[in-house]
Amino acid sequence: MTVRFIFDADSGIFPSGSFPELKQITNASMQRRVLAFDDTSTERCFFQTFAASGWSGSLGACVVGYPDSATSGSIVWQLSVDARAAGVTMDGSSFGTTASILVGITAASLLSVAVLNPDDDGATAGRHLTFLLTRLTTSASDDATGDMFFQNLVIADGR
């Protein structure tokens, strides 16, 4: 797989209501910006780009993050993709099938990498791509307490 896009916290586009807080934190004397996905409400954000020339139409994704504080349990990430032609308006029904993954958390500041294979929604070269990332706290499986700090969304093309 070829890595095509690496989105960070500053790349996020926030919908009205139910979005993670953009924070600057200090960790081991280093400043970094993260999206703090809450543990009590389902929060989401978008990342947007265009499919490059030669796009294969298949993709894989990694969500990289870590918990804000010492916790145990699991979180549930969901990722869906909207691939549309230029000039076509996005709406809630335009996203492909959502991919979900359960990620076990053991302690604060331990990096977590969640690997997903979302439906590509017919992505081809030149299509406008919107990725919708959600922490699904309404799932009984999402039982970790505290914020989950999002660091990166890595998108690869060509499974």
Tab-separated table of C-alpha atoms in Angstrom:
chain	number	residue	atom	x	y	z
A	1	MET	CA	0.000	0.000	0.000
A	2	THR	CA	1.094	3.508	-0.743
A	3	VAL	CA	0.490	6.133	1.926
A	4	ARG	CA	-1.354	8.985	0.245
A	5	PHE	CA	-2.524	11.232	3.065
A	6	ILE	CA	-1.627	11.886	6.687
A	7	PHE	CA	-4.134	14.122	8.431
A	8	ASP	CA	-3.402	15.679	11.825
A	9	ALA	CA	-5.547	17.507	14.385
A	10	ASP	CA	-5.210	20.818	12.535
A	11	SER	CA	-6.587	19.192	9.352
A	12	GLY	CA	-9.965	18.520	10.966
A	13	ILE	CA	-13.137	20.178	9.723
A	14	PHE	CA	-15.807	20.346	12.365
A	15	PRO	CA	-19.538	19.796	11.862
A	16	SER	CA	-22.026	21.855	13.828
A	17	GLY	CA	-22.366	20.205	17.255
A	18	SER	CA	-20.786	17.005	18.581
A	19	PHE	CA	-17.189	17.610	17.560
A	20	PRO	CA	-13.940	16.962	19.470
A	21	GLU	CA	-12.053	19.766	21.174
A	22	LEU	CA	-8.856	20.929	19.468
A	23	LYS	CA	-6.249	21.101	22.250
A	24	GLN	CA	-2.597	21.927	22.623
A	25	ILE	CA	-1.018	19.644	25.203
A	26	THR	CA	2.405	19.100	26.711
A	27	ASN	CA	3.652	15.545	26.739
A	28	ALA	CA	7.239	14.768	27.822
A	29	SER	CA	8.196	18.453	27.360
A	30	MET	CA	6.863	18.458	23.804
A	31	GLN	CA	3.951	20.569	22.621
A	32	ARG	CA	1.477	18.944	20.286
A	33	ARG	CA	-2.042	19.539	19.067
A	34	VAL	CA	-4.656	16.808	19.368
A	35	LEU	CA	-8.369	16.323	18.971
A	36	ALA	CA	-9.862	15.287	22.318
A	37	PHE	CA	-12.698	12.849	21.616
A	38	ASP	CA	-14.932	12.778	24.697
A	39	ASP	CA	-15.958	9.613	26.538
A	40	THR	CA	-19.568	10.656	27.199
A	41	SER	CA	-20.852	11.919	23.846
A	42	THR	CA	-20.350	10.695	20.298
A	43	GLU	CA	-18.058	13.197	18.568
A	44	ARG	CA	-16.955	13.388	14.958
A	45	CYS	CA	-14.891	15.389	12.495
A	46	PHE	CA	-14.183	15.462	8.770
A	47	PHE	CA	-10.962	15.385	6.758
A	48	GLN	CA	-11.050	16.362	3.087
A	49	THR	CA	-8.808	15.972	0.038
A	50	PHE	CA	-8.862	14.820	-3.607
A	51	ALA	CA	-7.989	11.380	-4.975
A	52	ALA	CA	-4.691	11.641	-6.846
A	53	SER	CA	-4.015	10.581	-10.408
A	54	GLY	CA	-3.569	6.825	-10.504
A	55	TRP	CA	-5.813	6.237	-7.475
A	56	SER	CA	-6.551	2.518	-7.319
A	57	GLY	CA	-9.993	2.821	-5.744
A	58	SER	CA	-9.208	0.758	-2.667
A	59	LEU	CA	-7.937	2.064	0.635
A	60	GLY	CA	-6.821	1.294	4.122
A	61	ALA	CA	-6.639	3.584	7.128
A	62	CYS	CA	-4.938	3.892	10.511
A	63	VAL	CA	-6.196	6.045	13.376
A	64	VAL	CA	-3.341	6.991	15.716
A	65	GLY	CA	-4.032	8.297	19.209
A	66	TYR	CA	-3.660	7.778	22.924
A	67	PRO	CA	-5.772	8.232	26.071
A	68	ASP	CA	-5.637	11.473	28.047
A	69	SER	CA	-5.330	9.713	31.392
A	70	ALA	CA	-4.738	6.284	32.853
A	71	THR	CA	-7.644	4.090	31.904
A	72	SER	CA	-8.502	0.614	30.793
A	73	GLY	CA	-11.194	-0.746	28.559
A	74	SER	CA	-11.856	-0.071	24.914
A	75	ILE	CA	-12.880	2.646	22.519
A	76	VAL	CA	-14.729	2.315	19.216
A	77	TRP	CA	-13.570	4.283	16.175
A	78	GLN	CA	-15.708	4.519	13.042
A	79	LEU	CA	-14.566	5.747	9.639
A	80	SER	CA	-16.622	6.312	6.525
A	81	VAL	CA	-15.762	7.805	3.143
A	82	ASP	CA	-17.643	10.017	0.733
A	83	ALA	CA	-16.142	10.030	-2.792
A	84	ARG	CA	-17.945	12.436	-5.108
A	85	ALA	CA	-17.350	14.265	-8.353
A	86	ALA	CA	-16.397	17.930	-8.232
A	87	GLY	CA	-19.419	20.186	-7.772
A	88	VAL	CA	-21.586	17.509	-6.143
A	89	THR	CA	-22.816	18.484	-2.689
A	90	MET	CA	-22.119	16.202	0.264
A	91	ASP	CA	-25.046	14.998	2.327
A	92	GLY	CA	-25.445	12.480	5.129
A	93	SER	CA	-26.538	9.694	2.800
A	94	SER	CA	-23.584	10.054	0.431
A	95	PHE	CA	-21.095	8.161	2.613
A	96	GLY	CA	-20.102	4.565	1.950
A	97	THR	CA	-20.534	1.767	4.469
A	98	THR	CA	-18.967	2.613	7.827
A	99	ALA	CA	-15.982	0.615	9.081
A	100	SER	CA	-15.661	0.153	12.857
A	101	ILE	CA	-12.867	-1.076	15.079
A	102	LEU	CA	-12.634	-1.798	18.794
A	103	VAL	CA	-9.319	-0.673	20.326
A	104	GLY	CA	-8.149	-1.885	23.734
A	105	ILE	CA	-6.588	0.764	25.997
A	106	THR	CA	-4.268	-0.145	28.876
A	107	ALA	CA	-2.708	3.064	30.241
A	108	ALA	CA	-2.281	6.775	29.617
A	109	SER	CA	0.078	7.953	26.893
A	110	LEU	CA	0.413	4.551	25.260
A	111	LEU	CA	0.128	5.030	21.532
A	112	SER	CA	-2.806	3.257	19.927
A	113	VAL	CA	-2.945	2.409	16.230
A	114	ALA	CA	-6.304	1.239	14.895
A	115	VAL	CA	-6.333	-0.295	11.400
A	116	LEU	CA	-9.519	-0.093	9.314
A	117	ASN	CA	-10.490	-0.966	5.760
A	118	PRO	CA	-13.378	1.382	4.984
A	119	ASP	CA	-15.625	1.135	1.948
A	120	ASP	CA	-14.024	3.408	-0.688
A	121	ASP	CA	-17.461	4.655	-1.913
A	122	GLY	CA	-16.329	4.317	-5.537
A	123	ALA	CA	-13.258	6.532	-5.171
A	124	THR	CA	-11.415	7.175	-8.430
A	125	ALA	CA	-8.809	9.728	-9.509
A	126	GLY	CA	-10.063	13.303	-9.271
A	127	ARG	CA	-12.907	12.550	-6.848
A	128	HIS	CA	-13.379	14.763	-3.819
A	129	LEU	CA	-12.809	12.590	-0.730
A	130	THR	CA	-14.309	13.301	2.674
A	131	PHE	CA	-13.401	11.053	5.604
A	132	LEU	CA	-15.754	11.052	8.605
A	133	LEU	CA	-14.078	9.916	11.840
A	134	THR	CA	-16.233	9.209	14.904
A	135	ARG	CA	-15.660	7.956	18.428
A	136	LEU	CA	-18.789	5.903	19.021
A	137	THR	CA	-19.444	6.275	22.750
A	138	THR	CA	-23.006	4.979	22.311
A	139	SER	CA	-21.554	1.516	21.730
A	140	ALA	CA	-21.533	-0.696	24.832
A	141	SER	CA	-18.023	-1.723	23.759
A	142	ASP	CA	-16.700	1.855	24.204
A	143	ASP	CA	-16.122	1.714	27.947
A	144	ALA	CA	-12.796	3.554	28.439
A	145	THR	CA	-13.117	6.638	30.609
A	146	GLY	CA	-11.646	10.007	29.691
A	147	ASP	CA	-10.786	11.680	26.433
A	148	MET	CA	-9.080	9.837	23.603
A	149	PHE	CA	-6.497	12.091	21.963
A	150	PHE	CA	-6.495	11.780	18.171
A	151	GLN	CA	-3.100	12.415	16.616
A	152	ASN	CA	-3.246	11.227	12.980
A	153	LEU	CA	-5.409	9.633	10.328
A	154	VAL	CA	-3.237	7.826	7.769
A	155	ILE	CA	-4.846	6.889	4.444
A	156	ALA	CA	-3.190	4.379	2.123
A	157	ASP	CA	-4.202	3.487	-1.434
A	158	GLY	CA	-3.877	0.215	-3.267
A	159	ARG	CA	-4.527	-2.802	-1.087
